[in-house]
Coordinates of C-alpha atoms in Angstrom, one line a residue:
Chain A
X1 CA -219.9 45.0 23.1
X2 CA -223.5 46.7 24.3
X3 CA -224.8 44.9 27.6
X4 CA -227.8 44.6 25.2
X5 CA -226.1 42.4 22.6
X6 CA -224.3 40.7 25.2
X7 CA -228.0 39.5 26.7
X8 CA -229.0 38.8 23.0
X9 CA -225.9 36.5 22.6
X10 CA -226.9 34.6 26.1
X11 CA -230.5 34.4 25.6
X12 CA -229.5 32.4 22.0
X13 CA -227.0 29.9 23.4
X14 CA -229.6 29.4 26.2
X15 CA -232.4 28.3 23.6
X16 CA -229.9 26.4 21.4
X17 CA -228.9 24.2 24.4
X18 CA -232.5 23.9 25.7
X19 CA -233.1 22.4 22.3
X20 CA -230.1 20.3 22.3
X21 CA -230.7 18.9 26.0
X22 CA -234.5 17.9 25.2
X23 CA -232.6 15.5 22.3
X24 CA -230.4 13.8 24.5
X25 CA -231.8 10.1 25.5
X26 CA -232.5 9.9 29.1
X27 CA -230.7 7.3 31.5
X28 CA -231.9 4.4 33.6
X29 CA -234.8 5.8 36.0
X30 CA -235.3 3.3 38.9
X31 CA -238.3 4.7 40.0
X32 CA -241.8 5.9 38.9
X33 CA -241.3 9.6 39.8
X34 CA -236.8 9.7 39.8
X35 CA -235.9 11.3 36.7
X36 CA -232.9 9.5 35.2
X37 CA -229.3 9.5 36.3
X38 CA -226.5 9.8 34.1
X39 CA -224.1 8.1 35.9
X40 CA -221.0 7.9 33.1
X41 CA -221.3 11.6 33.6
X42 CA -221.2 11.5 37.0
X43 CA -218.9 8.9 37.6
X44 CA -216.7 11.3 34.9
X45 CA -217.1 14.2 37.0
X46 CA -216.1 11.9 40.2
X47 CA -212.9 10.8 38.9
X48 CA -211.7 14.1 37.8
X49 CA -212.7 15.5 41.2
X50 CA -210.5 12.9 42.9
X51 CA -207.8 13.8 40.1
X52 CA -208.1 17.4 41.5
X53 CA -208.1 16.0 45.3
X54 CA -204.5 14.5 44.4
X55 CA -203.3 17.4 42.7
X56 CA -204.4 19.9 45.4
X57 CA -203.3 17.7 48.4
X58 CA -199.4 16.8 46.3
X59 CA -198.6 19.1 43.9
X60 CA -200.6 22.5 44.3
X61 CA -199.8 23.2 47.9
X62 CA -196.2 23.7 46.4
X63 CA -197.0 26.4 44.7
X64 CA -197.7 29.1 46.7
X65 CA -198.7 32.8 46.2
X66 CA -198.2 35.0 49.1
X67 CA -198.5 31.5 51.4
X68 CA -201.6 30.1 50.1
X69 CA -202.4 28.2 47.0
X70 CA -205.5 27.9 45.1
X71 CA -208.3 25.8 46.1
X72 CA -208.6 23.9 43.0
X73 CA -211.1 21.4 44.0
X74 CA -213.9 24.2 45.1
X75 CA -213.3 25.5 41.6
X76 CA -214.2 22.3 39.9
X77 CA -217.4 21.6 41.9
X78 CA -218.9 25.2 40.7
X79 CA -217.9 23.6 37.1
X80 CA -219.2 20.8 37.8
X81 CA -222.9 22.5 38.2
X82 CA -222.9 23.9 34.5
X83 CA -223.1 20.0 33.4
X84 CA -224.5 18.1 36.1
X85 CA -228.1 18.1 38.2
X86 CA -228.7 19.6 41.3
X87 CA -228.5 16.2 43.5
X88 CA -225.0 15.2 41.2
X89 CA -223.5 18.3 42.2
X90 CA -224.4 18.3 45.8
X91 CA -223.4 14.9 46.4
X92 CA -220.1 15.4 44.2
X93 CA -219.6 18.6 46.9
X94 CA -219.7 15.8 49.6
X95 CA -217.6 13.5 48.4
X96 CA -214.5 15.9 47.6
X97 CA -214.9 17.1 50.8
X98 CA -214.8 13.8 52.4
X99 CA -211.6 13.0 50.5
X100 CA -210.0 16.1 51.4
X101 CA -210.9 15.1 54.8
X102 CA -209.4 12.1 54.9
X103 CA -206.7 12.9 53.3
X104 CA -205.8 15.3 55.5
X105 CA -205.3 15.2 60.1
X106 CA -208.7 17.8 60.8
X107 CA -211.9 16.0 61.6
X108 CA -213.6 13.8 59.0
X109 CA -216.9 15.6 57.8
X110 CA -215.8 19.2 58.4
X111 CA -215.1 19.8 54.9
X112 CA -217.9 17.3 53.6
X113 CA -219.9 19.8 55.4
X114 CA -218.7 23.1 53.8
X115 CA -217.9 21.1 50.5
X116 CA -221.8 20.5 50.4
X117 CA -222.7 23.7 50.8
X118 CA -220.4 25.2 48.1
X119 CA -221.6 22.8 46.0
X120 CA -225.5 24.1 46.7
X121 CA -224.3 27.5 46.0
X122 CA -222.9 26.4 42.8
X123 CA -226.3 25.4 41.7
X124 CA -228.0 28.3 42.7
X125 CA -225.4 30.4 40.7
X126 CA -225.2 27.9 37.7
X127 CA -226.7 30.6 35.1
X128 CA -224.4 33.3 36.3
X129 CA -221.5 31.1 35.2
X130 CA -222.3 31.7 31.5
X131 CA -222.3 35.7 31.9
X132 CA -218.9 36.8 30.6
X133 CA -215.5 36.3 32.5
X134 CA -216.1 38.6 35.6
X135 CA -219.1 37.3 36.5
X136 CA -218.1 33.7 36.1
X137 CA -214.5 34.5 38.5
X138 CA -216.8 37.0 40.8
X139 CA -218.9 33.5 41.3
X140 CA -216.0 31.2 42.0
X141 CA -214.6 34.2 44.5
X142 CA -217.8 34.3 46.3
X143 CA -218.2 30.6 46.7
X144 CA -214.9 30.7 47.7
X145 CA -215.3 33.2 50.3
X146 CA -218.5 31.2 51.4
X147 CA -216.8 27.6 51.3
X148 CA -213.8 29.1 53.9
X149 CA -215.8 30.8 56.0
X150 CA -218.4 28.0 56.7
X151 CA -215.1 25.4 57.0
X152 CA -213.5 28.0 59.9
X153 CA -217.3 28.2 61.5
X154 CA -218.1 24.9 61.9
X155 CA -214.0 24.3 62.3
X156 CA -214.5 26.6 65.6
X157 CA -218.0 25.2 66.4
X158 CA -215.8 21.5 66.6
X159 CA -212.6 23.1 68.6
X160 CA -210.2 22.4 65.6
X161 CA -209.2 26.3 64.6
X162 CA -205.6 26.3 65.2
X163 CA -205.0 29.5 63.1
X164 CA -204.1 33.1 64.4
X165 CA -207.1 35.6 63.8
X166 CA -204.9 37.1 61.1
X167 CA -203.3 34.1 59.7
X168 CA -207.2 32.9 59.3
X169 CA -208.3 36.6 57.7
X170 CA -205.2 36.3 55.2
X171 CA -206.3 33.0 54.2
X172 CA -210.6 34.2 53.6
X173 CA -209.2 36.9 51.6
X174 CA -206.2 35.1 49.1
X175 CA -207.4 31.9 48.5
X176 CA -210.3 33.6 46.7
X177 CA -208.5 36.1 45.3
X178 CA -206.2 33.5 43.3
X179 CA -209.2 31.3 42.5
X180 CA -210.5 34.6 40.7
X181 CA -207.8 35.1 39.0
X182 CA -207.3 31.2 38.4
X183 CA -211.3 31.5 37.2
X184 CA -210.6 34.2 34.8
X185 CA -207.8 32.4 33.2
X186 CA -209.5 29.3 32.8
X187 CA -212.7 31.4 31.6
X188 CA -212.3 29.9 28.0
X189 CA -212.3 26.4 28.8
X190 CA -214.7 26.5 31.4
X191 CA -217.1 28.4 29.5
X192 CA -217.2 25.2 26.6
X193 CA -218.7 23.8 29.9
X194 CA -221.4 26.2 31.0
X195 CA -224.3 24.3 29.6
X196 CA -227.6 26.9 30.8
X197 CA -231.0 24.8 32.4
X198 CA -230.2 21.4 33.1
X199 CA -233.8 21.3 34.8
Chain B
X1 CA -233.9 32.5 41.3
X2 CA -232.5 31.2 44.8
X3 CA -235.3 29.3 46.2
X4 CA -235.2 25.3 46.1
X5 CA -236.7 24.0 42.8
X6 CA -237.1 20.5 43.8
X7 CA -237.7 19.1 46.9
X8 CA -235.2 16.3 45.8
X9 CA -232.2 18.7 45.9
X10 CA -233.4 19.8 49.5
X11 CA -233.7 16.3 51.2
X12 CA -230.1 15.5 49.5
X13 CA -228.7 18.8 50.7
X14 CA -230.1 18.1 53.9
X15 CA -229.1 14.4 54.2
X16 CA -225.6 15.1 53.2
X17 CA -225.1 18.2 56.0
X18 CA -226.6 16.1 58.9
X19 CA -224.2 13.5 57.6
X20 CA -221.3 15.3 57.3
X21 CA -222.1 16.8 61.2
X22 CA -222.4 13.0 62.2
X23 CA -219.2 11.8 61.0
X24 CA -217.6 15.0 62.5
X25 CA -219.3 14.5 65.8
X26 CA -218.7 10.7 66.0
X27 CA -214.9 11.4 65.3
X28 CA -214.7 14.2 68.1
X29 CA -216.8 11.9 70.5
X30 CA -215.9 8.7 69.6
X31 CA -212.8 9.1 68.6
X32 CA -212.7 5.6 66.6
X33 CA -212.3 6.7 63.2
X34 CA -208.2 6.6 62.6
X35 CA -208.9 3.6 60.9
X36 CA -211.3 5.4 58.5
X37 CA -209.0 7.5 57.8
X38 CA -206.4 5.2 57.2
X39 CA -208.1 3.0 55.2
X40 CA -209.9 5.6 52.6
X41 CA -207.1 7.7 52.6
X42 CA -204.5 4.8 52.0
X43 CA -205.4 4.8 48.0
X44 CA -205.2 8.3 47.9
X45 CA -200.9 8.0 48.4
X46 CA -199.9 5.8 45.3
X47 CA -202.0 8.5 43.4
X48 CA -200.5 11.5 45.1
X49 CA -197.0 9.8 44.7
X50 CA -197.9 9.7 41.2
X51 CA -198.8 13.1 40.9
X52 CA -195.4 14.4 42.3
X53 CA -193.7 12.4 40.2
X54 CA -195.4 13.5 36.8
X55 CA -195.7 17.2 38.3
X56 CA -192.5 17.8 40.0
X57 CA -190.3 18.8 37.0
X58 CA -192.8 21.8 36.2
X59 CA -193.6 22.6 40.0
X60 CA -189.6 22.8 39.9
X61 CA -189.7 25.2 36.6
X62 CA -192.4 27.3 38.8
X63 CA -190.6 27.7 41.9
X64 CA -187.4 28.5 39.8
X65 CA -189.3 31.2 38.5
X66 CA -190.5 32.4 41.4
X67 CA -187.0 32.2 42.9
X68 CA -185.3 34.4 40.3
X69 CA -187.9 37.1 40.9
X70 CA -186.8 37.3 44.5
X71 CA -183.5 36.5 43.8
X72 CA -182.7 40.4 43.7
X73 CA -184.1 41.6 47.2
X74 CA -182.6 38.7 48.7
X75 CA -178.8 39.7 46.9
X76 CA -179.6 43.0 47.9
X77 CA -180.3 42.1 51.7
X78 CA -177.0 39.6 51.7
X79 CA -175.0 42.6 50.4
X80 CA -176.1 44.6 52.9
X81 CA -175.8 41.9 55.7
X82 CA -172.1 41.1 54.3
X83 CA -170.9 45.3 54.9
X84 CA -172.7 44.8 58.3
X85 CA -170.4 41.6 59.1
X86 CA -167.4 43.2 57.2
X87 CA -168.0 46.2 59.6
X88 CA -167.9 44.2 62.7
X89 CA -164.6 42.3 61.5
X90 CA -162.8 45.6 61.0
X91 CA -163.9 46.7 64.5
X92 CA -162.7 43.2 66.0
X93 CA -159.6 43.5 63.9
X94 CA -158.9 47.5 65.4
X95 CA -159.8 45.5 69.1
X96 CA -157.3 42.8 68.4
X97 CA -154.6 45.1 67.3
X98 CA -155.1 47.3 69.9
X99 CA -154.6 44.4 72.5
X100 CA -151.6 43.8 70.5
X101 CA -150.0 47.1 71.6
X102 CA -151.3 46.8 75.1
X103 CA -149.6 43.4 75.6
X104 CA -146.2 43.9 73.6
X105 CA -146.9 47.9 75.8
X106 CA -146.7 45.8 79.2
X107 CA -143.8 43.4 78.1
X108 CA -141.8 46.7 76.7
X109 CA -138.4 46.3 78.7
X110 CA -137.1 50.4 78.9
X111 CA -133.7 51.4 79.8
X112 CA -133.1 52.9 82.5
X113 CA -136.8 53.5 83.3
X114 CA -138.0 52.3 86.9
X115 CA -140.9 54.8 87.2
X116 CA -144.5 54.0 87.4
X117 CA -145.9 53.0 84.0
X118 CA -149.4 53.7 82.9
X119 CA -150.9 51.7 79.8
X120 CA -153.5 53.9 77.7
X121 CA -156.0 53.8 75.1
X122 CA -155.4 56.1 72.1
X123 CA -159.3 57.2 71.7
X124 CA -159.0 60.5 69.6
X125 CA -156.7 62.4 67.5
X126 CA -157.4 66.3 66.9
X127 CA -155.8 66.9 63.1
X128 CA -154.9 70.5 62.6
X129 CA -153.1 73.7 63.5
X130 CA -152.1 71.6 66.9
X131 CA -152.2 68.2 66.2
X132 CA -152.3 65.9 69.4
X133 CA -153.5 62.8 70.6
X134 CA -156.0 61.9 73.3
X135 CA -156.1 59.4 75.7
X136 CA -158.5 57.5 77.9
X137 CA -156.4 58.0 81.6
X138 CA -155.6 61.4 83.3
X139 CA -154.7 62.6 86.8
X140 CA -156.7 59.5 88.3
X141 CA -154.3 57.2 86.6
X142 CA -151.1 59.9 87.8
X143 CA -151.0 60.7 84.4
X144 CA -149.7 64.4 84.4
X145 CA -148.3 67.2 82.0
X146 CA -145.1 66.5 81.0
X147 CA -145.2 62.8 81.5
X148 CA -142.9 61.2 78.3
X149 CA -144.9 58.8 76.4
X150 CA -144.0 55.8 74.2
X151 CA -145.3 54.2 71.8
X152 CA -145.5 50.3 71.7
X153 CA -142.3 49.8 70.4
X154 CA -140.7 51.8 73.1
X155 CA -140.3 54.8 70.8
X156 CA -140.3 58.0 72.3
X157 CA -143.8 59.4 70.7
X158 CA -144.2 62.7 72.8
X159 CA -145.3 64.0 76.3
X160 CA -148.5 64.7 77.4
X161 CA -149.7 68.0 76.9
X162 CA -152.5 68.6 79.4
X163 CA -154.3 66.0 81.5
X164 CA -157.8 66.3 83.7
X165 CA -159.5 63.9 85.8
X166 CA -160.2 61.0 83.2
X167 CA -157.9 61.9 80.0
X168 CA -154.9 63.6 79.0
X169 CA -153.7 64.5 75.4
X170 CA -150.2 63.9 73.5
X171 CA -148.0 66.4 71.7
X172 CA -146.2 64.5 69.1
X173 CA -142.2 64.9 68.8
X174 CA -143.3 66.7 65.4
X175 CA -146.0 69.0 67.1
X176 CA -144.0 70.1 70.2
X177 CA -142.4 73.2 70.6
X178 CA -140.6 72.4 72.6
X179 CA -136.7 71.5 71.4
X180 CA -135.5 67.9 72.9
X181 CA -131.8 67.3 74.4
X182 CA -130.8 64.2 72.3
X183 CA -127.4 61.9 72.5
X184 CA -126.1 61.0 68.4
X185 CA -122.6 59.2 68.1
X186 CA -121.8 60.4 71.6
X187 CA -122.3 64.0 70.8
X188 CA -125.2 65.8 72.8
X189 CA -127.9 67.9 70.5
X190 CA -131.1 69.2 69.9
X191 CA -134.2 68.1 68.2
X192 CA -136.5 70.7 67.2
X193 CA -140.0 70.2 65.2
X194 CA -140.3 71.5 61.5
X195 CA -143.2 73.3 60.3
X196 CA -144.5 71.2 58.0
X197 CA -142.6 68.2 57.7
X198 CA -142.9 65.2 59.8
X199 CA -138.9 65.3 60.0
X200 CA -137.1 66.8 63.0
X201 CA -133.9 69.1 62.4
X202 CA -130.9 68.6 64.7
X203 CA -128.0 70.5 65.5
X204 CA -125.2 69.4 67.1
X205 CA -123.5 72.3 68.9
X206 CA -120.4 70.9 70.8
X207 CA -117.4 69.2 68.8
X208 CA -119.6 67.7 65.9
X209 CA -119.2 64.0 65.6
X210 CA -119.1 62.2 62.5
X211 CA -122.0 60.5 61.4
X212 CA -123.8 58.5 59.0
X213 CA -127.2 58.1 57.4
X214 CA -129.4 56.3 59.6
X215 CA -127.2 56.9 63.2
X216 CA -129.5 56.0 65.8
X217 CA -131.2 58.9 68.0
X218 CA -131.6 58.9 71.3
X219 CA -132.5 60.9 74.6
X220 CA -129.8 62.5 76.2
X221 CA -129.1 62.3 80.1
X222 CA -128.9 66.1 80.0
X223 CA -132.6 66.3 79.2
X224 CA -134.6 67.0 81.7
X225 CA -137.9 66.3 80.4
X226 CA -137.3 62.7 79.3
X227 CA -135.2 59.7 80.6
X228 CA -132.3 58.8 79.3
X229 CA -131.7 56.1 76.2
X230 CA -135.2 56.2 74.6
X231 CA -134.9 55.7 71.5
X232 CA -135.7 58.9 69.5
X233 CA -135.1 58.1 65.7
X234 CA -132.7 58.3 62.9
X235 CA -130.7 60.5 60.5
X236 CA -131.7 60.8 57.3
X237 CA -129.7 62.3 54.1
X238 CA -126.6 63.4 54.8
X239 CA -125.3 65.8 58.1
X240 CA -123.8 69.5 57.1
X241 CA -121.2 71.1 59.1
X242 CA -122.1 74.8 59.2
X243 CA -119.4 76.6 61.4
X244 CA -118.7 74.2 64.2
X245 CA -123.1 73.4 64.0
X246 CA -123.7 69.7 62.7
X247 CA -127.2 70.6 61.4
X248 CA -129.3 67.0 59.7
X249 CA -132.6 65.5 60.0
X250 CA -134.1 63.1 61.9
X251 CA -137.3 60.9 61.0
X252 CA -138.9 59.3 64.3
X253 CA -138.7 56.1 64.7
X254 CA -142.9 56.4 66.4
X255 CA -145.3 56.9 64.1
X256 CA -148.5 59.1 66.2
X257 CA -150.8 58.4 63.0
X258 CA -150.7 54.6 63.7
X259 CA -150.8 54.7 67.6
X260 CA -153.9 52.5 69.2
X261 CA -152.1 52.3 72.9
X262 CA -149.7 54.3 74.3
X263 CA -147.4 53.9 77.9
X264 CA -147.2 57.3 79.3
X265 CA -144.0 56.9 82.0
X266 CA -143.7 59.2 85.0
X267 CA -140.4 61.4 84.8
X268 CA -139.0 63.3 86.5
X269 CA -139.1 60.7 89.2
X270 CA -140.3 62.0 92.1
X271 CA -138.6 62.2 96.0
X272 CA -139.4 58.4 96.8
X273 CA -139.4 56.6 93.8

């Protein structure tokens, strides 16, 4: 398939949900200028993200590839931004982070904090996510890479890197490698999801 | 495409970071948030609980999986771990029965024998147109040429050949060329080496005795390399009388092939001893 057609293709499912979002009724609005919340969805996306908190702090970190496992819950906050706004998806960032913080011994708000920022990069990417299979994994990749790196920055910035140089190095460069591979698996489900311009 | 499109998204992205370096900094500096912890993570463990139970049978399958692929470097690596430790039992085994011929080689009771004694280590064995024996103690030890030596059985084996500072080497009964002076049913004879043959053919010279298949062998007082009594080997098939010659074959009772330790005894005795 031409790149050509391929923009055609995208540039039509882009229209057809534009049209399809302007038809959906609005939520409650509690002020003059806030634009409406849909909370079900929120609340929807919430309870699967703690669904993916359990499974990644009980079951995933069993299964391991070369000593790391996939970081599941990064790679539902970058789905999370082809169906939710910009301030759900943020705030949805936090709040898996928090629970992975307090699920875990490492200082509560470390991962909030890096959590949050994947989650902003996720909206800044949303359209990419509807580009075809690589560019969809090359975006969960690179906001893996970015979610790691700002979690061992501001780790060392609050004196709780335990890791060896290498062992940290290892883990920036598998854990995104296997959420690419992960994303390319799961490209035909998560691309049922990819909803472009929720503005 | 990557600038903020709505101030709303900024002052949550904002609010949520200085929140998130708030709770981490009040945790470092106060240090007062374990119950936190504790209480928000509590609810997380019936759920996790849950998970492992609905999860574990195909985490299991998983791992299984996994397992089997590496299952054949890791047979490969406890092969090769088993030859190692089959290896080192072999060698412990050759130690232990080497001790074994040192001890029964120091409780070895001779006749007639009163000389110095020497125990030795059998540490090489030279397989060809001369086949001998080395071992580990030479003229240090008073191990010199000529010396009989025995094997731990107190079978006469052979002498020693040639000796130098730290080792020596053994000629064999069936490598010598030298003849032996031998005592069979009281009749004094001579063992001689075949070429060949791990047998050794004697012929009894003076009033040939009868004898029998398996009639002991031993050394003869008229010898003058060896002491008397050590036991030599025994007749096998049956004797000829040639003439007034008794001529038969002797297998040794020693067995140089098989020898670990040796006692090399010194003969002749000298002025003092």
């Amino acid at each position: 398939m031409s790149s050509r057609i391929r923009l055609r293709r995208y540039r039509s499912r882009r229209d057809s949900a534009r049209s399809v979002a302007r038809t959906v009724p609005r939520g409650v609005s509690f002020l003059p200028f806030q634009r409406s919340v849909r909370w079900g969805r929120g609340l929807a996306w919430l309870a699967g993200v703690v669904g993916v908190v359990v499974l990644q702090t009980s079951v995933v970190g069993r299964l391991q590839i070369g000593g790391v496992s996939p970081d599941l819950v990064i790679m539902v906050v970058a789905y999370a931004a082809f169906r939710l706004r910009d301030n759900g998806v943020i705030v949805l960032g936090f709040l898996s982070g928090l629970l992975l913080d307090v699920s875990g011994t490492s200082v509560i708000g470390l991962l909030a904090f890096a959590m949050t920022l994947v989650a902003w990069g996720a909206t800044l990417t949303r359209e990419q996510g509807g580009r075809g299979v690589l560019v969809n994994a090359l975006r969960i990749l690179l906001l893996t890479l970015a979610g790691i790196a700002v979690h061992t920055v501001i780790s060392i910035a609050f004196g709780e890197w335990s890791l060896a140089i290498w062992e940290g190095l290892r883990r920036m460069a598998l854990i995104p490698f296997l959420n690419f591979v992960l994303a390319v698996v799961l490209f035909p489900l998560s691309n049922r999801l990819w909803v472009p311009s929720l503005k | 495409m990557y600038e903020f499109r709505s101030r709303g998204r900024t002052l949550a992205l904002s609010l949520l970071l200085v929140v998130s370096l708030l709770l981490a900094t009040l945790e470092v500096r106060a240090d007062s948030w374990g119950v936190v912890r504790v209480g928000l993570g509590s609810w997380l463990v019936p759920l996790q609980r849950l998970a492992v139970e609905v999860f574990d049978p195909l985490v299991a399958t998983v791992e299984g999986l996994a397992g089997i692929a590496s299952l054949r470097s890791e047979n490969a690596a406890l092969r090769a771990e088993l030859a190692e430790t089959l290896a080192e039992m072999a060698a412990v085994e050759d130690q232990l029965a080497r001790l074994d011929s040192l001890e029964r080689l120091v409780d070895l009771d001779l006749p007639d024998v009163e000389q110095t004694r020497t125990l030795a280590n059998v540490v090489g064995r030279q397989v060809g147109f001369e086949f001998h024996l080395r071992i580990d103690k030479g003229l240090e030890e008073g191990v010199v040429a000529g010396n009989p030596v025995l094997d731990e059985n107190g079978y006469l084996l052979g002498r020693v050949g040639a000796s130098t500072e730290d080792f020596a080497t053994v000629i064999p009964l069936s490598a010598d060329v030298e003849g032996l002076t031998v005592l069979v049913a009281g009749s004094v004879g001579v063992l001689r080496p075949q070429v060949g043959s791990v047998l050794l053919s004697l012929e009894v010279f003076d009033s040939p005795p009868i004898v029998a298949e398996g009639e002991d062998v031993v050394t003869s007082q008229l010898s003058v390399s060896f002491p008397p009594g050590l036991p030599v080997g025994s007749l096998v098939g049956e004797a000829r009388v040639v003439g007034s010659v008794l001529r038969g074959a002797v297998k040794p009772f020693s067995d140089p092939q098989r020898a670990r330790a040796v006692l090399v005894v010194s003969w002749p005795p000298g002025p003092n001893e």
